[in-house]
PDB file of C-alpha atoms in Angstrom:
ATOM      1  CA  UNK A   1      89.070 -26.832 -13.392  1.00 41.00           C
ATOM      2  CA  UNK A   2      90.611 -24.316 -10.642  1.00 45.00           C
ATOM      3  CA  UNK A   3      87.682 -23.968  -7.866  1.00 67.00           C
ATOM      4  CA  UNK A   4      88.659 -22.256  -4.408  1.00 89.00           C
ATOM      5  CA  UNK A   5      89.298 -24.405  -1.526  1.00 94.00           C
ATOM      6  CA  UNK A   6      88.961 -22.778   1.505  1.00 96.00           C
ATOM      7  CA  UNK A   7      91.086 -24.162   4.658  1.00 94.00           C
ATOM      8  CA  UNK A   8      89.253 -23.590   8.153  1.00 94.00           C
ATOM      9  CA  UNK A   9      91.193 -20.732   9.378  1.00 94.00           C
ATOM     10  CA  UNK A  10      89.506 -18.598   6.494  1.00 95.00           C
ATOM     11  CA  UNK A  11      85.960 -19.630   6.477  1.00 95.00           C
ATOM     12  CA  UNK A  12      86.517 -18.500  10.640  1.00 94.00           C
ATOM     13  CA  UNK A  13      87.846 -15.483   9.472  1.00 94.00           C
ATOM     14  CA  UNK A  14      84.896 -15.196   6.121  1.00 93.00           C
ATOM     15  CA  UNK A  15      82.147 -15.872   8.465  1.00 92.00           C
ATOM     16  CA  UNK A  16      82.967 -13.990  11.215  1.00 90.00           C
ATOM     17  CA  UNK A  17      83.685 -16.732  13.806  1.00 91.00           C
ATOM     18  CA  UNK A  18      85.467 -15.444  16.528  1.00 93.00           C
ATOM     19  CA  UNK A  19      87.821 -18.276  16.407  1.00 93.00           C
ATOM     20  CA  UNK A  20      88.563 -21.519  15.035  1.00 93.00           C
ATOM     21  CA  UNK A  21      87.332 -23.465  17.866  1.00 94.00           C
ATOM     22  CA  UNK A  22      84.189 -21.720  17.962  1.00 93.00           C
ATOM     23  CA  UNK A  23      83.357 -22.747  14.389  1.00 94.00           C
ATOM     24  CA  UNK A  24      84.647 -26.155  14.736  1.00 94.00           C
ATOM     25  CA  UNK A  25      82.052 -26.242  17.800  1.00 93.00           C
ATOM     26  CA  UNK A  26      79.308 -24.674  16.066  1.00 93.00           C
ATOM     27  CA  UNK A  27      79.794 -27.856  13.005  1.00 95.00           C
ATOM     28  CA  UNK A  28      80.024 -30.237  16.175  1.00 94.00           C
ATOM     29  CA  UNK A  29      76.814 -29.093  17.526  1.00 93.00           C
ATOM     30  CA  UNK A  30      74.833 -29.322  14.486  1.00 92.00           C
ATOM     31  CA  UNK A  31      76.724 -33.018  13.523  1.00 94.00           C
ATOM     32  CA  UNK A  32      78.412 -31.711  10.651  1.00 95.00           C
ATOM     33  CA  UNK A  33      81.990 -32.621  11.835  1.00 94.00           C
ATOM     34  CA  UNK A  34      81.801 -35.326  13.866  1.00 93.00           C
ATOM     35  CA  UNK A  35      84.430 -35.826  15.898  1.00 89.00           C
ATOM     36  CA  UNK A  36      87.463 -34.186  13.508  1.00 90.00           C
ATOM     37  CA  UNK A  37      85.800 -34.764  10.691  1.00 94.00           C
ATOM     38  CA  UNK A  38      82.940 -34.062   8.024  1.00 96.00           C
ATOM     39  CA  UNK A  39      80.254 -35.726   8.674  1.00 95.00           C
ATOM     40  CA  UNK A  40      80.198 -38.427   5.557  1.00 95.00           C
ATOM     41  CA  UNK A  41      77.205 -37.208   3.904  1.00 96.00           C
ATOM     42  CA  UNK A  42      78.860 -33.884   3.532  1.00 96.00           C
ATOM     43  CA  UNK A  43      81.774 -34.798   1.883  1.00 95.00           C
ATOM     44  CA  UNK A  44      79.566 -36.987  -0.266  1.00 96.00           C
ATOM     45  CA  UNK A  45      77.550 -34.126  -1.710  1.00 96.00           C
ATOM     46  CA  UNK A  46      81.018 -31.486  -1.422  1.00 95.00           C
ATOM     47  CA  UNK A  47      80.556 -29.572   1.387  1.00 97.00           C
ATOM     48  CA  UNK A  48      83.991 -30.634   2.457  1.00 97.00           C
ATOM     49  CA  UNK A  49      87.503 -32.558   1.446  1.00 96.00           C
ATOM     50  CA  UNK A  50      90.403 -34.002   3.512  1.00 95.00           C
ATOM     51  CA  UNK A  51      93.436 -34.684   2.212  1.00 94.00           C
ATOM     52  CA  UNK A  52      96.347 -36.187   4.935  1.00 94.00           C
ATOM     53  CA  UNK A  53      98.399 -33.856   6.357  1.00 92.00           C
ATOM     54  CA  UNK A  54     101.806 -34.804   7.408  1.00 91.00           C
ATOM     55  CA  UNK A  55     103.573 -33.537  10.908  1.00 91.00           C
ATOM     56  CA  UNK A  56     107.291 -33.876  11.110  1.00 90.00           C
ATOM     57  CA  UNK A  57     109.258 -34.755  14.065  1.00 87.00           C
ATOM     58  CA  UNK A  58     111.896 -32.442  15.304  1.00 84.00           C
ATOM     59  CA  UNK A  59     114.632 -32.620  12.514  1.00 84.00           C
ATOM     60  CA  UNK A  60     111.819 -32.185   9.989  1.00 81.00           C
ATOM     61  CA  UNK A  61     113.346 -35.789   8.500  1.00 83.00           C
ATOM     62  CA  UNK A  62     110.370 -38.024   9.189  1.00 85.00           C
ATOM     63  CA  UNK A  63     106.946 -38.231   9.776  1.00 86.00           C
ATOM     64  CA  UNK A  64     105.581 -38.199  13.534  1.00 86.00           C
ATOM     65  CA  UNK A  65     102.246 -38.233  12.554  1.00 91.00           C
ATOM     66  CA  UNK A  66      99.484 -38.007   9.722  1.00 92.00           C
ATOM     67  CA  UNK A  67      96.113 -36.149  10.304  1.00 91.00           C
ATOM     68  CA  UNK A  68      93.469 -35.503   8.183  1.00 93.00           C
ATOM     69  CA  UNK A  69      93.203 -31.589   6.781  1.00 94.00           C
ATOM     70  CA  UNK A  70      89.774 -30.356   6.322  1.00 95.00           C
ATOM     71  CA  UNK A  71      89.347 -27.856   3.519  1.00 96.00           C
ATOM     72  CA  UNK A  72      85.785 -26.438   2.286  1.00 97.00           C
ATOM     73  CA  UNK A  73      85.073 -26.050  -1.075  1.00 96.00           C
ATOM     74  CA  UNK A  74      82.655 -22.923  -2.198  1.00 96.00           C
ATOM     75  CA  UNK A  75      79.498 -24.881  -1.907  1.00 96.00           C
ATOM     76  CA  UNK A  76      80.763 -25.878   1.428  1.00 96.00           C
ATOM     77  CA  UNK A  77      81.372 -22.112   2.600  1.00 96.00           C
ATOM     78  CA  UNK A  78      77.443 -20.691   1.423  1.00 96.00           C
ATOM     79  CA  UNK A  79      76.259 -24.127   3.260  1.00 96.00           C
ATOM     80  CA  UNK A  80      77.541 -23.467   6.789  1.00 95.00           C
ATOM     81  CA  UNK A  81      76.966 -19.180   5.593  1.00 94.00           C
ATOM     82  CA  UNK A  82      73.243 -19.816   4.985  1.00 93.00           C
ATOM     83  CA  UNK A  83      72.994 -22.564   8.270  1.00 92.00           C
ATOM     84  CA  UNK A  84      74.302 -19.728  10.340  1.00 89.00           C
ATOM     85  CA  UNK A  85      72.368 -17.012   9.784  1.00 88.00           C
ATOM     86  CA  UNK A  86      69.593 -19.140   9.374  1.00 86.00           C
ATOM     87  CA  UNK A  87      70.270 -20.078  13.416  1.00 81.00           C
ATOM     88  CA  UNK A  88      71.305 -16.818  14.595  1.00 73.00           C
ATOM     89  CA  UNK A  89      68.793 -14.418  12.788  1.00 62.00           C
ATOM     90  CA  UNK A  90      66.787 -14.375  15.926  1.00 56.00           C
ATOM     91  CA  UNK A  91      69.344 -14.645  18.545  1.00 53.00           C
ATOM     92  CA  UNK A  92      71.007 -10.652  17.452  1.00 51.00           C
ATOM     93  CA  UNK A  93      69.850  -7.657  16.068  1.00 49.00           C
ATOM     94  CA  UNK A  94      72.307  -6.482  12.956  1.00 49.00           C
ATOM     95  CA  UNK A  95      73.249  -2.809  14.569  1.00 53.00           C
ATOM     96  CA  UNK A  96      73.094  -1.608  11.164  1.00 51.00           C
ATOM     97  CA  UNK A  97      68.815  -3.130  10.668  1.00 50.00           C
ATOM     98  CA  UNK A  98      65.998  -0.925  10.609  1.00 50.00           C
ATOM     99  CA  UNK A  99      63.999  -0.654  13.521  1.00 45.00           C
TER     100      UNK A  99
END
């Protein structure tokens, strides 16, 4: 089974964020990431996965430090779609609506 995992910087850049941080505070705000990471009940229902992510030192021969990577998975990416423009719809008028 090959399904499309999605790593932060392109749901920012699929969504429209205007950066990372702004999307990482827009899941803060609304407790889906808590802290730097998914909120349990969303990876439960797969929203979300981490896998570790190793950081080398400088010669690149050992490992200074592991951190968790979030990646979304598809279901994850129309989830935090549809919870955005569900909390934005009044907030800005699409320049291209009907008025």
């Amino acid at each position: 089974m090959n399904q499309t995992i999605y790593t932060m910087a392109e749901v920012t850049e699929i969504l429209g964020f205007k950066n990372k941080q702004k999307l990482f505070a827009f899941l803060r705000r609304y407790n889906i990431l808590q802290g730097q990471l998914p909120a349990r009940e969303f990876l439960v229902v797969g929203y979300f996965e981490t896998r570790p992510y190793h950081i080398y030192g400088k010669n690149g021969k050992y490992v200074f430090k592991t951190v968790q990577l979030i990646q979304v998975t598809p279901e994850g990416l129309k989830f935090i779609q549809n919870l955005h423009k569900l909390l934005t719809k009044d907030l800005y008028a699409s320049p291209f609506a009907n008025n």
